[in-house]
PDB file of C-alpha atoms in Angstrom:
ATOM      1  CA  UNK A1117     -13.711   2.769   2.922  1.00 41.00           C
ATOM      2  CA  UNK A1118     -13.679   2.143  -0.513  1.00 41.00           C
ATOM      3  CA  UNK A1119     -14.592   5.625  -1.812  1.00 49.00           C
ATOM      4  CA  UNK A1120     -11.966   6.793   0.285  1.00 59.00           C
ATOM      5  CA  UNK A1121      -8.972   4.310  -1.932  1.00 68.00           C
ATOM      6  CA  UNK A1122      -7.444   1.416  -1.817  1.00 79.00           C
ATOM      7  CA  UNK A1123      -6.521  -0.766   1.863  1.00 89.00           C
ATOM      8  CA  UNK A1124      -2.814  -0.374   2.077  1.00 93.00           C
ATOM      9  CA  UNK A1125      -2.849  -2.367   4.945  1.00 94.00           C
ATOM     10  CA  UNK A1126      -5.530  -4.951   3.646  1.00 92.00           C
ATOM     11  CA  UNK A1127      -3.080  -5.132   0.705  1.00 89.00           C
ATOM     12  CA  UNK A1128      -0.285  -6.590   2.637  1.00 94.00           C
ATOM     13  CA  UNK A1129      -2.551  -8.542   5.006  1.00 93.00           C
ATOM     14  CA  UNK A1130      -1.120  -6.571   8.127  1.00 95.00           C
ATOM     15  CA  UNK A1131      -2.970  -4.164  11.139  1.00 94.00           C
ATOM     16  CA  UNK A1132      -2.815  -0.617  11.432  1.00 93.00           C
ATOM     17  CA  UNK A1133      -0.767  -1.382  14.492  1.00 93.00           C
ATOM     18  CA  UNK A1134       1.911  -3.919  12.338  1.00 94.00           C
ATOM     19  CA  UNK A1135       5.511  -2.754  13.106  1.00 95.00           C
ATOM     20  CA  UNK A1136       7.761  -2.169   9.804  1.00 95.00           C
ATOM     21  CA  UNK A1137       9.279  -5.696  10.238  1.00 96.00           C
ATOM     22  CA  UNK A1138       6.000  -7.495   9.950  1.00 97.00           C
ATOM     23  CA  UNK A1139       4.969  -5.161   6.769  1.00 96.00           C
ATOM     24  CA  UNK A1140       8.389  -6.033   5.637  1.00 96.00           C
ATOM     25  CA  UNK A1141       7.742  -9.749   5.903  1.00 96.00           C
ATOM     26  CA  UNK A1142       4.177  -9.330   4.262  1.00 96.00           C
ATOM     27  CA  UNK A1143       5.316  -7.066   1.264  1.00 96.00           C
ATOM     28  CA  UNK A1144       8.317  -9.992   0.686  1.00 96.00           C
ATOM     29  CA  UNK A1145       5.860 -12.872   0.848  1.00 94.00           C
ATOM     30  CA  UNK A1146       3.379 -10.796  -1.562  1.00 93.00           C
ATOM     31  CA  UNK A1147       5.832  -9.934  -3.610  1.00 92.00           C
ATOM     32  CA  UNK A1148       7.464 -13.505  -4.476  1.00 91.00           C
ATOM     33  CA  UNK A1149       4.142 -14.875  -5.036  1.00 91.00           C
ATOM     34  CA  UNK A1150       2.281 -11.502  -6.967  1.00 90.00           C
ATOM     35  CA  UNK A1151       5.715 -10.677  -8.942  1.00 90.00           C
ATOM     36  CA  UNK A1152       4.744 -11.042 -13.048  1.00 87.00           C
ATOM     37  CA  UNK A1153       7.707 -13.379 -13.517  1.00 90.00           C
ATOM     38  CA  UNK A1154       6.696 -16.093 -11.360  1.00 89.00           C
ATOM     39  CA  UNK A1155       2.476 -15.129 -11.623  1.00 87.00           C
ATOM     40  CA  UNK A1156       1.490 -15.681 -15.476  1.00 89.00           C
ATOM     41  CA  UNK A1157      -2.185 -13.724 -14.760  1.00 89.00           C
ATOM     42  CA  UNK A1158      -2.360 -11.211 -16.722  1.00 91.00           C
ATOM     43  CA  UNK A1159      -3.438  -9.061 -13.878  1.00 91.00           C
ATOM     44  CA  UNK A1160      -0.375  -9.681 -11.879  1.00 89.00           C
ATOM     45  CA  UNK A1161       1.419  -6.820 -13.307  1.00 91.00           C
ATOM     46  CA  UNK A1162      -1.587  -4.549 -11.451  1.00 91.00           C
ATOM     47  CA  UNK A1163      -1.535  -6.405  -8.363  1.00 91.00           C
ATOM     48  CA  UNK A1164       2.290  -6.028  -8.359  1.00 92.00           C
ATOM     49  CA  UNK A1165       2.327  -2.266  -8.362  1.00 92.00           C
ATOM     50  CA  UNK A1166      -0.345  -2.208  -5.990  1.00 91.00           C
ATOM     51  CA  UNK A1167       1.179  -4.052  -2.918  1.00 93.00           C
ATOM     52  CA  UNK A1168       4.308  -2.398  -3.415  1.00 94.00           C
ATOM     53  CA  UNK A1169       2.506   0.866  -3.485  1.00 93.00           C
ATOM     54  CA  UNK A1170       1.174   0.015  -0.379  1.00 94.00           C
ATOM     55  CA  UNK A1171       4.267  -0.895   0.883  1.00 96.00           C
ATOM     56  CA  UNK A1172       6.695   2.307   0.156  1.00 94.00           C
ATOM     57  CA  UNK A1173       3.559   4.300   1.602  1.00 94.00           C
ATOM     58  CA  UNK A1174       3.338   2.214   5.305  1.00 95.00           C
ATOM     59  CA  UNK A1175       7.092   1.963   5.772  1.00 95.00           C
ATOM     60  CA  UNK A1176       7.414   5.565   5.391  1.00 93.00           C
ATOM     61  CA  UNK A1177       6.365   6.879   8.766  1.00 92.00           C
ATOM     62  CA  UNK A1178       5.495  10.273   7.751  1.00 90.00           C
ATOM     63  CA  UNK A1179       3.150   8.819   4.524  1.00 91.00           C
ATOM     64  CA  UNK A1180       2.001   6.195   6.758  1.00 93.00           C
ATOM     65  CA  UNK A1181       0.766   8.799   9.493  1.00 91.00           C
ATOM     66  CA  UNK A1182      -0.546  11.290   6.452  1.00 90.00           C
ATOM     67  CA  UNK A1183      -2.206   7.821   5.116  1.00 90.00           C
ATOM     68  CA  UNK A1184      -3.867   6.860   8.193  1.00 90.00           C
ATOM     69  CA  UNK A1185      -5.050  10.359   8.528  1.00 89.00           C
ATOM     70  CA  UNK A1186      -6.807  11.028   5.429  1.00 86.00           C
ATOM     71  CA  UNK A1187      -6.704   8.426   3.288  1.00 86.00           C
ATOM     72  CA  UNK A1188      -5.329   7.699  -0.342  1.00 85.00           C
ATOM     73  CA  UNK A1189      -6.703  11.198  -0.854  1.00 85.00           C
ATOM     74  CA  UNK A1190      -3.854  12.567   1.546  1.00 84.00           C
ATOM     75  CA  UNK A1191      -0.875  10.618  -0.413  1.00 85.00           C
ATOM     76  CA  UNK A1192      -2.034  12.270  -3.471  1.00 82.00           C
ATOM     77  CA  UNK A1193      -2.453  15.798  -2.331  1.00 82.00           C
ATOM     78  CA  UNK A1194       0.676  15.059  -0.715  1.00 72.00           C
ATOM     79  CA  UNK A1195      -0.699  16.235   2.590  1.00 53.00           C
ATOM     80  CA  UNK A1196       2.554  15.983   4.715  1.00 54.00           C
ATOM     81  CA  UNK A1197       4.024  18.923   2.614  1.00 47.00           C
ATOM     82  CA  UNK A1198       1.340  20.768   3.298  1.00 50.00           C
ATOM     83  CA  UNK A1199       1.471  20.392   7.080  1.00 53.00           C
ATOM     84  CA  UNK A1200       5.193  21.402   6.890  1.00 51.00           C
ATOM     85  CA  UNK A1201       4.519  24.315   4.683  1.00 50.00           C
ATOM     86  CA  UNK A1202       1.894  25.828   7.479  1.00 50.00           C
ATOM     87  CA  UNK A1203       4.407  24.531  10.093  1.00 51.00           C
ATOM     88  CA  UNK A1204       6.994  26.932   8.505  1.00 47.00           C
ATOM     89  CA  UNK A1205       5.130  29.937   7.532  1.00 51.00           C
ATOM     90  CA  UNK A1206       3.732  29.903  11.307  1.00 51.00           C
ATOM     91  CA  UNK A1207       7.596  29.635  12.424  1.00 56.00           C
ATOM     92  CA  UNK A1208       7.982  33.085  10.548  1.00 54.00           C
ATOM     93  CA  UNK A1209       6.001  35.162  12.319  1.00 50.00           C
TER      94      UNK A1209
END
């Protein structure tokens, strides 16, 4: 799993099968604690970006679904356009 990216949902401490409350809760107790005003590490900053990452990406229900498809790899290649932009070009013909 870890040549595939990072764990959103080991990140926040949730399941695959969390609901968007209880990421919601997880993200705002992370976040308080990991959040480079209150945390003096100096990799807080890091560890910051990465939970919210992690959080925009599994509260968004189409990233989330691209996510749990394929990976970080799918975020990046922004997979979810490219679904739509078959979906369309089939809806053409």
């Amino acid at each position: 799993m870890q040549a595939r990216g990072p764990n959103h949902y080991q990140f926040l401490q949730v399941t695959r099968d969390s609901n968007p409350l209880e990421i919601k809760r997880a993200y705002k107790k992370l976040s308080l604690s990991l959040h480079p005003d209150k945390n003096k590490s100096p990799t807080a900053s890091d560890e910051f970006d990465a939970v919210k990452q992690a959080y925009d990406i599994l509260m968004d229900m189409e990233f989330r679904e691209v996510y749990n498809k394929y990976g970080q790899e799918g975020i990046a290649s922004n997979k979810r356009f490219e679904e739509s932009q078959f979906f369309m070009e089939l809806g053409i013909f």
